[in-house]
Coordinates of N, CA and C in Angstrom, one line a residue:
M90 N -6.0 -7.0 -12.9 CA -6.7 -6.1 -11.3 C -6.7 -4.8 -11.9
L91 N -4.7 -4.8 -12.0 CA -4.5 -3.3 -12.7 C -3.3 -2.9 -13.4
W92 N -3.5 -2.0 -14.0 CA -2.0 -2.0 -15.0 C -1.9 -0.9 -15.0
A93 N -0.8 -0.4 -15.6 CA -0.1 1.3 -16.4 C 0.2 0.8 -17.8
E94 N 0.4 2.0 -18.8 CA 0.8 1.6 -20.3 C 1.4 3.4 -20.3
G95 N 2.7 3.0 -20.2 CA 3.4 4.2 -20.8 C 2.8 5.4 -19.6
V96 N 3.2 5.1 -18.7 CA 2.8 6.0 -17.9 C 4.1 7.2 -17.2
R97 N 4.0 8.5 -17.6 CA 4.7 9.8 -17.4 C 4.1 10.5 -16.6
A98 N 5.2 10.8 -15.8 CA 4.7 12.5 -14.4 C 5.8 13.1 -14.6
S99 N 4.8 14.1 -14.3 CA 6.6 15.0 -14.2 C 5.9 16.4 -13.3
Y100 N 6.5 16.6 -12.3 CA 6.6 18.0 -11.0 C 6.9 19.3 -11.8
G101 N 6.7 19.6 -12.3 CA 6.8 21.2 -13.7 C 8.0 20.3 -14.8
A102 N 9.3 21.3 -14.8 CA 10.2 20.6 -15.2 C 10.9 19.0 -15.2
V103 N 10.5 19.0 -14.0 CA 11.1 17.4 -13.1 C 10.6 16.0 -13.7
P104 N 11.0 15.5 -14.5 CA 10.2 13.9 -14.9 C 10.4 13.3 -13.7
A105 N 9.2 12.1 -13.4 CA 9.0 11.4 -12.0 C 8.6 10.2 -12.3
L106 N 7.8 10.0 -13.6 CA 8.0 9.1 -14.5 C 8.3 8.9 -15.8
L107 N 9.2 7.9 -16.2 CA 9.3 7.7 -17.5 C 8.6 6.4 -18.3
D108 N 7.5 6.6 -19.1 CA 7.4 5.4 -19.9 C 7.1 4.1 -18.8
V109 N 6.3 4.1 -17.6 CA 6.7 3.3 -16.9 C 4.9 1.9 -17.7
S110 N 5.3 0.7 -17.7 CA 4.7 0.2 -18.0 C 3.7 -1.4 -17.2
F111 N 3.0 -1.7 -16.6 CA 3.2 -3.0 -16.1 C 1.2 -3.5 -16.2
T112 N 1.2 -4.8 -15.6 CA 0.2 -5.5 -15.7 C 0.2 -5.9 -14.2
L113 N -0.6 -6.9 -13.3 CA -0.4 -7.2 -12.1 C -2.2 -7.7 -12.3
P114 N -2.0 -9.0 -11.7 CA -3.3 -9.4 -11.8 C -3.7 -10.0 -10.4
A115 N -5.2 -10.1 -10.0 CA -5.1 -10.7 -8.8 C -4.7 -12.0 -8.2
G116 N -4.4 -11.5 -6.6 CA -3.2 -12.4 -6.2 C -1.8 -12.9 -6.5
R117 N -1.3 -11.5 -6.9 CA 0.0 -11.3 -6.9 C 0.3 -9.6 -5.9
T118 N 1.2 -9.9 -5.4 CA 2.2 -8.5 -5.0 C 3.5 -8.2 -5.4
L119 N 3.7 -7.1 -5.9 CA 4.6 -6.6 -6.5 C 5.0 -5.4 -5.1
V120 N 6.2 -5.4 -5.1 CA 6.7 -5.5 -4.1 C 7.9 -4.3 -5.1
L121 N 8.0 -2.7 -5.0 CA 8.7 -1.8 -5.3 C 9.9 -1.4 -4.5
F122 N 10.9 -2.0 -5.0 CA 12.6 -1.0 -4.0 C 12.5 0.2 -5.3
G123 N 13.5 1.1 -4.5 CA 13.9 1.7 -5.4 C 14.6 3.1 -4.7
P124 N 15.5 4.0 -5.0 CA 16.4 5.1 -4.4 C 15.2 6.5 -4.1
N125 N 15.4 7.1 -3.3 CA 14.4 8.0 -2.9 C 14.8 9.5 -4.3
G126 N 13.4 9.9 -4.3 CA 13.5 10.3 -6.0 C 13.0 9.3 -7.0
A127 N 13.0 8.5 -7.0 CA 12.8 7.1 -8.5 C 11.8 7.5 -8.6
G128 N 10.7 7.9 -8.1 CA 9.2 7.8 -8.7 C 8.3 6.8 -8.1
K129 N 9.1 5.8 -6.9 CA 8.0 4.9 -6.1 C 5.9 5.5 -5.5
T130 N 6.2 7.0 -4.7 CA 5.5 6.7 -4.8 C 4.2 7.4 -5.7
T131 N 5.0 8.2 -7.2 CA 4.2 9.0 -7.2 C 3.7 8.1 -8.2
L132 N 3.8 6.7 -8.8 CA 4.1 5.3 -9.2 C 1.8 5.1 -8.8
L133 N 2.6 4.7 -7.1 CA 1.5 4.9 -6.4 C 0.0 5.9 -6.7
K134 N 0.3 7.4 -6.3 CA -0.7 7.6 -6.3 C -1.6 8.2 -7.9
V135 N -0.1 7.4 -8.9 CA -0.8 7.5 -10.1 C -1.9 6.1 -10.1
L136 N -1.9 5.2 -9.7 CA -3.1 4.5 -9.8 C -3.7 4.0 -9.4
A137 N -4.0 5.0 -7.5 CA -5.0 5.5 -6.6 C -5.5 6.4 -7.3
G138 N -4.8 6.7 -8.7 CA -5.8 8.4 -9.2 C -6.2 9.5 -8.8
L139 N -4.9 9.8 -7.7 CA -4.7 10.5 -6.6 C -3.7 12.0 -7.6
I140 N -2.7 11.5 -8.8 CA -2.3 12.1 -9.8 C -2.3 11.5 -11.0
R141 N -3.0 12.9 -12.1 CA -3.4 12.1 -13.5 C -1.9 12.2 -14.2
P142 N -1.5 11.3 -15.2 CA -0.4 10.7 -15.7 C 0.0 12.2 -17.1
G143 N 1.0 12.3 -17.2 CA 1.3 13.5 -18.3 C 0.3 12.8 -19.8
A144 N 1.1 11.3 -19.7 CA 1.1 10.5 -21.0 C 0.7 9.4 -20.3
G145 N 0.5 8.5 -21.2 CA -0.5 7.1 -20.8 C -1.4 6.9 -20.3
R146 N -1.9 5.8 -19.9 CA -2.6 5.5 -18.9 C -2.7 4.4 -17.7
A147 N -3.4 5.0 -16.5 CA -3.3 3.6 -15.4 C -4.9 3.6 -15.0
G148 N -5.1 2.4 -14.3 CA -6.2 2.2 -14.3 C -6.2 0.7 -13.0
V149 N -7.6 0.8 -12.2 CA -7.6 -0.3 -11.1 C -9.1 -0.8 -11.7
E150 N -9.2 -2.3 -11.3 CA -10.4 -2.9 -12.2 C -11.5 -2.4 -10.7
G151 N -12.5 -2.0 -11.4 CA -13.5 -1.9 -10.0 C -13.5 0.1 -9.4
G152 N -12.4 0.7 -10.3 CA -12.1 2.3 -10.2 C -11.4 2.5 -8.6
R153 N -11.8 3.4 -8.4 CA -10.8 4.0 -7.6 C -11.4 3.6 -5.9
G154 N -12.8 3.4 -5.5 CA -13.8 2.5 -5.0 C -13.2 1.2 -4.6
A155 N -12.3 0.7 -5.3 CA -11.8 -1.1 -5.2 C -10.3 -0.6 -4.7
I156 N -10.1 0.2 -4.3 CA -8.4 0.7 -3.9 C -8.8 0.8 -2.5
G157 N -7.6 0.7 -1.5 CA -7.2 0.4 -0.3 C -6.0 1.3 -0.2
W158 N -5.6 2.0 0.3 CA -4.8 3.0 0.1 C -3.8 3.3 1.4
I159 N -2.2 2.9 1.8 CA -1.9 3.1 2.9 C -1.2 4.4 2.5
G160 N -0.9 5.1 3.0 CA 0.5 6.5 2.7 C 0.9 7.2 3.9
H161 N 2.0 8.2 3.0 CA 2.4 8.9 4.6 C 1.4 9.8 5.6
Q162 N 0.4 9.9 5.1 CA -1.3 10.2 6.2 C -1.8 9.7 6.5
S163 N -2.3 9.4 7.9 CA -3.4 8.2 8.3 C -4.7 9.0 7.2
L164 N -4.8 10.2 7.2 CA -6.7 10.0 6.6 C -7.6 10.0 7.5
L165 N -6.4 9.8 9.2 CA -8.2 9.6 10.0 C -8.4 11.0 10.6
Y166 N -9.3 11.3 10.9 CA -10.0 12.8 12.1 C -9.5 12.9 13.9
G167 N -8.1 13.1 14.1 CA -7.9 13.1 14.8 C -9.0 13.4 16.3
Q168 N -10.0 14.3 16.1 CA -10.9 14.6 17.2 C -12.2 13.1 17.4
L169 N -12.0 12.7 16.3 CA -12.8 11.5 16.1 C -12.6 9.8 16.6
T170 N -12.9 8.8 17.4 CA -12.2 8.1 18.3 C -12.2 7.1 17.2
V171 N -10.8 5.5 17.3 CA -10.8 4.7 16.2 C -12.1 4.7 15.3
R172 N -12.7 3.9 15.9 CA -14.5 3.6 15.5 C -15.3 4.6 14.7
E173 N -15.1 5.8 15.6 CA -15.8 6.7 14.4 C -15.5 6.8 13.3
N174 N -13.8 6.8 13.5 CA -13.2 7.0 12.2 C -13.7 6.0 11.0
L175 N -13.7 4.4 11.1 CA -13.6 3.4 10.7 C -15.4 3.5 10.1
R176 N -16.3 3.4 10.8 CA -17.2 3.8 10.2 C -17.7 4.9 9.7
F177 N -17.1 6.2 9.9 CA -17.7 7.0 8.5 C -16.8 6.5 7.3
W178 N -15.6 6.0 7.4 CA -14.9 5.7 6.0 C -15.6 4.3 5.6
G179 N -16.1 3.6 6.0 CA -16.7 2.1 5.8 C -18.1 2.9 4.7
A180 N -18.5 4.2 6.0 CA -20.0 4.2 5.2 C -19.8 5.2 4.1
L181 N -18.7 5.6 4.0 CA -18.7 6.8 2.6 C -18.1 5.8 1.5
Y182 N -17.5 4.3 1.5 CA -17.8 3.5 1.1 C -18.9 2.7 0.6
H183 N -20.2 2.8 1.1 CA -21.4 2.2 1.4 C -21.3 0.8 1.7
V184 N -20.4 0.3 2.8 CA -21.1 -0.8 3.6 C -21.8 0.0 4.1
P185 N -22.4 -1.8 4.0 CA -24.4 -1.6 4.9 C -23.5 -1.8 6.7
G186 N -24.5 -1.1 7.4 CA -24.3 -1.3 8.8 C -24.3 -2.3 9.4
E187 N -25.0 -3.4 9.3 CA -24.6 -4.7 9.4 C -23.0 -5.0 9.5
A188 N -22.8 -5.4 8.1 CA -21.2 -5.8 7.9 C -20.1 -4.7 8.4
L189 N -20.7 -3.8 8.6 CA -19.3 -2.8 9.1 C -19.4 -2.9 9.7
S190 N -19.8 -3.1 11.1 CA -19.8 -3.2 12.0 C -19.0 -4.5 12.6
G191 N -19.3 -5.5 12.0 CA -18.5 -6.8 12.1 C -17.2 -6.7 11.5
R192 N -16.8 -5.9 10.3 CA -15.9 -5.7 10.0 C -14.6 -4.7 10.8
V193 N -15.4 -3.7 11.6 CA -14.8 -3.0 12.4 C -13.9 -3.4 13.5
D194 N -15.3 -4.8 14.3 CA -14.7 -5.6 15.1 C -13.6 -6.6 14.6
R195 N -13.8 -6.5 13.7 CA -12.5 -7.8 13.3 C -11.5 -7.5 12.6
L196 N -11.4 -5.9 12.1 CA -10.2 -5.3 11.9 C -9.6 -5.2 13.5
A197 N -10.0 -4.8 14.5 CA -9.6 -4.7 15.6 C -9.1 -5.4 16.0
G198 N -9.1 -6.5 16.2 CA -8.6 -8.0 16.8 C -8.0 -8.3 15.6
L199 N -7.9 -8.2 14.1 CA -6.8 -8.9 14.2 C -5.3 -7.6 13.8
L200 N -6.0 -6.3 14.0 CA -4.7 -5.3 14.1 C -4.6 -4.4 15.7
S201 N -4.8 -5.9 17.2 CA -4.8 -5.2 18.3 C -5.1 -4.0 18.2
L202 N -6.6 -3.6 18.0 CA -7.1 -2.0 18.5 C -7.9 -2.2 19.3
G203 N -8.7 -3.5 19.6 CA -9.4 -3.7 20.6 C -9.6 -2.7 21.6
A204 N -8.9 -2.4 22.5 CA -8.4 -1.1 23.4 C -8.3 0.0 23.8
V205 N -8.4 0.4 21.9 CA -8.6 1.9 21.9 C -9.7 1.8 20.9
L206 N -10.2 1.5 20.5 CA -11.5 1.8 19.4 C -12.1 2.6 19.9
D207 N -12.0 3.3 21.1 CA -13.1 4.1 21.7 C -12.4 5.0 22.0
R208 N -10.9 5.7 21.6 CA -10.2 6.7 21.6 C -10.2 7.4 20.5
R209 N -10.0 8.7 21.5 CA -10.0 9.4 19.8 C -8.1 9.7 19.4
V210 N -8.4 9.9 18.0 CA -7.2 8.8 17.1 C -5.4 10.4 18.0
A211 N -6.5 11.7 18.5 CA -5.4 12.7 18.5 C -4.8 11.8 19.8
T212 N -5.1 11.1 20.6 CA -4.1 10.6 21.7 C -3.7 9.8 21.5
L213 N -3.7 8.5 20.3 CA -3.1 7.2 19.9 C -1.6 8.0 20.0
S214 N -0.8 7.1 20.0 CA 0.3 6.7 20.2 C 0.8 6.3 18.1
R215 N 2.1 6.7 18.2 CA 2.4 6.3 16.8 C 2.3 5.2 16.1
G216 N 3.0 4.3 16.7 CA 2.0 2.9 15.9 C 0.5 3.1 16.0
Q217 N -0.4 3.1 17.6 CA -1.4 2.8 17.5 C -2.1 3.1 16.3
A218 N -1.6 5.1 15.7 CA -2.5 4.9 15.0 C -2.4 5.0 13.6
Q219 N -1.3 4.3 13.1 CA -0.5 3.3 12.3 C -1.3 2.5 12.0
R220 N -1.4 1.5 13.3 CA -2.4 0.3 12.7 C -4.0 1.0 12.9
A221 N -4.4 2.0 13.2 CA -5.9 2.6 12.4 C -6.0 2.8 11.1
A222 N -4.9 3.6 10.1 CA -4.7 3.8 9.3 C -4.7 2.4 8.4
V223 N -4.4 1.3 8.6 CA -4.6 0.2 8.1 C -5.8 -0.6 8.2
A224 N -6.4 -0.5 9.6 CA -7.8 -0.2 9.6 C -8.5 0.1 8.7
R225 N -8.4 1.6 8.7 CA -9.4 2.5 7.6 C -9.2 1.9 6.2
A226 N -7.8 1.6 5.9 CA -7.5 1.2 4.2 C -8.3 -0.4 4.1
L227 N -8.3 -1.1 4.9 CA -8.9 -1.8 4.6 C -10.8 -2.3 5.1
V228 N -11.0 -1.0 5.5 CA -12.1 -1.2 6.0 C -13.8 -1.8 4.8
H229 N -13.3 -1.4 3.8 CA -14.4 -1.4 2.4 C -14.0 -3.0 2.0
D230 N -12.8 -3.5 2.7 CA -12.5 -4.9 1.7 C -12.1 -4.7 0.4
P231 N -10.9 -3.3 -0.1 CA -10.9 -3.0 -1.2 C -10.2 -4.7 -2.0
A232 N -10.7 -4.3 -3.2 CA -9.9 -5.6 -4.8 C -8.3 -5.3 -4.8
V233 N -8.0 -3.8 -4.0 CA -6.3 -3.5 -4.6 C -6.1 -3.0 -3.4
L234 N -4.9 -3.0 -3.2 CA -3.9 -2.5 -2.1 C -2.6 -1.4 -2.4
L235 N -2.7 -0.3 -2.4 CA -1.3 0.8 -2.4 C -0.9 0.7 -1.4
L236 N 0.4 0.5 -0.6 CA 1.0 0.3 0.5 C 2.6 1.0 0.0
D237 N 2.4 2.6 0.7 CA 3.5 3.3 0.9 C 4.1 3.2 1.9
E238 N 5.3 2.4 2.0 CA 5.8 2.4 3.3 C 5.0 2.2 4.6
P239 N 4.1 1.0 4.4 CA 3.2 1.4 5.5 C 3.7 0.8 7.2
F240 N 4.6 -0.2 7.2 CA 5.4 -0.5 8.6 C 6.2 0.4 8.8
T241 N 6.3 1.5 8.7 CA 6.3 2.8 9.6 C 5.6 3.5 10.3
G242 N 6.5 3.2 11.4 CA 5.8 3.7 13.1 C 5.5 2.0 13.7
L243 N 5.8 0.9 12.9 CA 5.1 -0.4 13.7 C 5.7 -1.0 14.4
D244 N 5.7 -1.4 15.3 CA 6.7 -2.2 16.3 C 6.6 -3.6 15.9
R245 N 7.2 -4.1 16.3 CA 7.5 -5.6 15.2 C 6.5 -6.7 15.5
V246 N 5.4 -6.6 16.7 CA 4.4 -7.5 16.4 C 2.9 -6.8 15.3
A247 N 3.2 -5.4 15.8 CA 2.2 -4.6 14.7 C 2.2 -5.1 13.5
A248 N 4.2 -5.1 13.2 CA 4.2 -5.3 11.7 C 4.1 -6.5 11.4
S249 N 4.5 -7.3 11.8 CA 4.0 -9.0 11.4 C 2.6 -9.0 11.3
E250 N 1.6 -8.8 12.6 CA 0.2 -8.7 12.2 C -0.4 -8.3 10.4
L251 N 0.4 -7.1 10.3 CA 0.2 -6.6 8.8 C 0.9 -7.3 7.5
A252 N 1.9 -7.5 7.9 CA 2.3 -8.6 7.0 C 1.5 -10.0 6.9
A253 N 0.8 -10.3 7.7 CA 0.0 -12.0 8.0 C -1.1 -11.1 6.8
L254 N -1.5 -9.6 7.4 CA -2.8 -9.3 6.0 C -2.4 -9.4 5.2
V255 N -1.5 -8.7 4.6 CA -0.3 -8.7 3.2 C -0.4 -9.8 2.3
R256 N -0.2 -10.7 3.3 CA -0.2 -12.7 2.6 C -1.6 -13.1 2.2
G257 N -2.6 -13.0 3.0 CA -3.7 -13.0 2.6 C -4.3 -12.0 1.7
F258 N -3.8 -11.3 1.3 CA -4.4 -10.3 -0.2 C -3.9 -11.1 -1.0
A259 N -2.8 -11.6 -0.9 CA -2.1 -12.2 -2.0 C -2.2 -14.0 -2.4
A260 N -3.1 -14.4 -1.8 CA -3.9 -15.4 -1.9 C -3.9 -15.8 -3.4
P261 N -4.1 -17.1 -4.4 CA -4.7 -17.0 -5.3 C -6.1 -17.0 -5.5
G262 N -5.8 -16.0 -6.7 CA -7.0 -15.3 -6.9 C -7.6 -14.1 -6.3
A263 N -7.0 -13.9 -5.1 CA -7.4 -12.7 -4.3 C -7.0 -11.6 -4.7
R264 N -7.0 -10.3 -3.9 CA -6.6 -8.9 -4.4 C -5.3 -8.8 -5.3
A265 N -5.1 -8.2 -5.7 CA -3.4 -7.5 -5.5 C -3.3 -6.5 -5.0
T266 N -1.8 -6.6 -4.9 CA -1.0 -5.5 -3.8 C -0.4 -4.8 -4.6
V267 N 0.0 -3.7 -4.1 CA 1.0 -3.1 -4.6 C 2.5 -2.3 -3.3
L268 N 3.1 -2.8 -2.6 CA 4.2 -2.6 -2.3 C 4.9 -1.6 -2.1
V269 N 5.4 -0.3 -1.9 CA 6.7 0.3 -2.0 C 7.4 0.2 -0.6
T270 N 8.8 -0.3 -0.1 CA 9.5 -0.1 1.1 C 11.0 -0.1 0.5
H271 N 11.6 0.5 2.0 CA 12.9 0.2 1.5 C 13.6 -0.8 2.6
N272 N 12.7 -1.9 3.1 CA 13.1 -2.8 4.0 C 13.4 -3.8 2.4
V273 N 14.7 -4.6 2.2 CA 14.7 -5.5 1.9 C 14.1 -6.8 2.3
E274 N 14.2 -7.0 3.3 CA 14.3 -8.4 3.7 C 12.5 -8.6 3.8
E275 N 11.9 -7.5 4.6 CA 10.6 -7.6 4.5 C 9.7 -7.4 3.7
G276 N 10.0 -6.7 2.6 CA 9.5 -7.2 1.5 C 9.8 -7.9 0.2
T277 N 11.0 -8.8 0.2 CA 11.1 -10.0 -0.3 C 10.2 -11.0 0.5
D278 N 10.2 -11.1 1.7 CA 9.1 -11.9 1.7 C 7.6 -12.2 1.9
L279 N 7.3 -10.7 1.5 CA 5.8 -10.5 1.4 C 5.8 -10.7 -0.6
A280 N 6.4 -10.2 -1.4 CA 6.8 -10.3 -3.1 C 6.2 -11.4 -4.3
T281 N 5.7 -11.4 -4.5 CA 5.2 -12.7 -5.8 C 6.3 -12.2 -6.9
D282 N 6.4 -11.2 -6.6 CA 7.1 -9.9 -8.0 C 7.9 -9.1 -7.6
I283 N 9.1 -8.7 -8.3 CA 9.9 -7.5 -7.5 C 9.9 -6.8 -8.7
G284 N 9.9 -4.8 -8.3 CA 9.6 -4.0 -9.2 C 11.1 -3.2 -8.4
I285 N 12.0 -2.7 -9.7 CA 12.8 -1.5 -9.2 C 13.0 -0.7 -10.0
L286 N 12.9 0.5 -9.3 CA 12.7 1.8 -10.0 C 13.8 3.0 -10.5
K287 N 14.2 3.4 -11.1 CA 15.2 4.7 -11.4 C 15.4 5.7 -11.9
A288 N 15.4 6.9 -11.1 CA 15.5 8.3 -12.3 C 13.9 7.9 -13.0
G289 N 12.9 7.7 -12.0 CA 11.2 7.4 -12.9 C 11.1 6.4 -14.1
R290 N 12.3 5.0 -14.0 CA 12.0 3.8 -14.7 C 12.3 2.9 -14.0
L291 N 11.0 1.9 -14.3 CA 11.0 0.5 -14.0 C 11.8 -0.2 -14.7
V292 N 13.3 -0.5 -14.6 CA 14.0 -0.6 -15.1 C 14.2 -2.9 -15.0
E293 N 13.6 -3.0 -14.0 CA 13.5 -4.5 -13.7 C 12.1 -4.6 -12.9
L294 N 11.6 -6.0 -13.4 CA 10.0 -6.0 -13.4 C 10.3 -8.1 -13.2
A295 N 10.0 -8.1 -12.8 CA 10.2 -9.7 -12.5 C 9.4 -10.9 -11.5
P296 N 9.2 -12.2 -11.6 CA 8.2 -12.5 -10.6 C 9.6 -13.2 -9.1
R297 N 9.1 -12.9 -8.7 CA 10.6 -13.6 -7.0 C 11.1 -14.9 -7.2
G298 N 10.3 -15.7 -7.5 CA 11.0 -16.6 -7.8 C 11.0 -17.5 -6.4
A299 N 12.1 -18.5 -6.7 CA 13.2 -18.5 -5.2 C 14.0 -17.6 -4.7
R300 N 14.3 -16.8 -5.3 CA 15.1 -15.7 -5.2 C 14.9 -15.1 -3.3
G301 N 16.2 -15.1 -2.4 CA 16.2 -14.7 -1.2 C 16.2 -13.3 -1.5
A302 N 16.1 -12.9 0.1 CA 16.2 -11.0 0.1 C 17.9 -10.6 -0.2
G303 N 18.4 -11.4 0.1 CA 20.2 -11.5 0.6 C 20.1 -10.9 -1.7
E304 N 19.5 -12.1 -2.3 CA 19.6 -12.3 -3.5 C 19.4 -10.8 -4.8
I305 N 17.9 -10.1 -3.9 CA 17.4 -9.1 -4.4 C 18.0 -7.9 -3.8
G306 N 18.7 -7.5 -2.2 CA 19.1 -7.1 -2.0 C 20.7 -6.6 -2.9
E307 N 21.2 -7.9 -3.2 CA 22.4 -7.3 -4.5 C 21.7 -6.8 -5.9
R308 N 20.7 -7.5 -5.9 CA 20.8 -7.1 -7.6 C 20.2 -5.4 -7.7
Y309 N 19.5 -5.0 -6.5 CA 18.9 -3.7 -6.1 C 19.9 -2.8 -6.0
R310 N 21.0 -3.4 -5.0 CA 22.2 -2.3 -5.3 C 22.9 -2.3 -6.9
E311 N 22.9 -3.1 -7.4 CA 24.0 -3.1 -9.0 C 22.7 -2.2 -9.6
V312 N 21.9 -2.7 -10.0 CA 20.8 -1.4 -10.5 C 20.6 0.0 -9.9
V313 N 21.0 0.2 -8.6 CA 21.0 1.4 -7.8 C 22.4 2.5 -8.7
A314 N 23.3 1.4 -8.8 CA 25.0 1.7 -9.0 C 25.1 1.8 -10.5
G315 N 24.0 1.5 -11.4 CA 24.3 1.3 -12.5 C 24.2 0.2 -13.4
G316 N 24.4 -0.5 -12.8 CA 24.6 -2.2 -13.4 C 23.9 -2.8 -14.0

């Protein structure tokens, strides 16, 4: 569903990714942990086609139109209502009008956006705007989700709703998801696979298996400390 082969990327003379390789099939959720500057966001941007790697290659089955992206910017237009934003992005991805209306209503219900659907984004709270950004990423029913710290700004209820959506994406035979988070407990709960990035290298990649957040957190601290 998505892959990276020998990916290298840099910002000027500063390396950001060094020979990163992995594949992720449908129905799997890869959660990436790593300290600031480890290359997590850069890797997501390479997978999304937003950054061209200096070496190697990366891709998503179905191309960029098959990706749902949630990053640090909402990609929403403040002067438009939430509904108008979702209809705009749905049309951009060629979602038919009748299907789009139903999808907007469904996402509004899932993400508790019903009360603000016809409010301008500029008037929303941070949490409301983040939920709207999540809906924007899902409106075209993408085959792949790339999530960069998606729980930032969400209250506990909204974070739980988003986590439920991510779990749905990870159902057997469904979509592939890559999630970057600093929250080991939240990330471990969602993961089928765990990756740890350090100084641009994917130093560990393995199925989560029966490991819990405590064990994952301990392993992460060992890796970051040089173990």
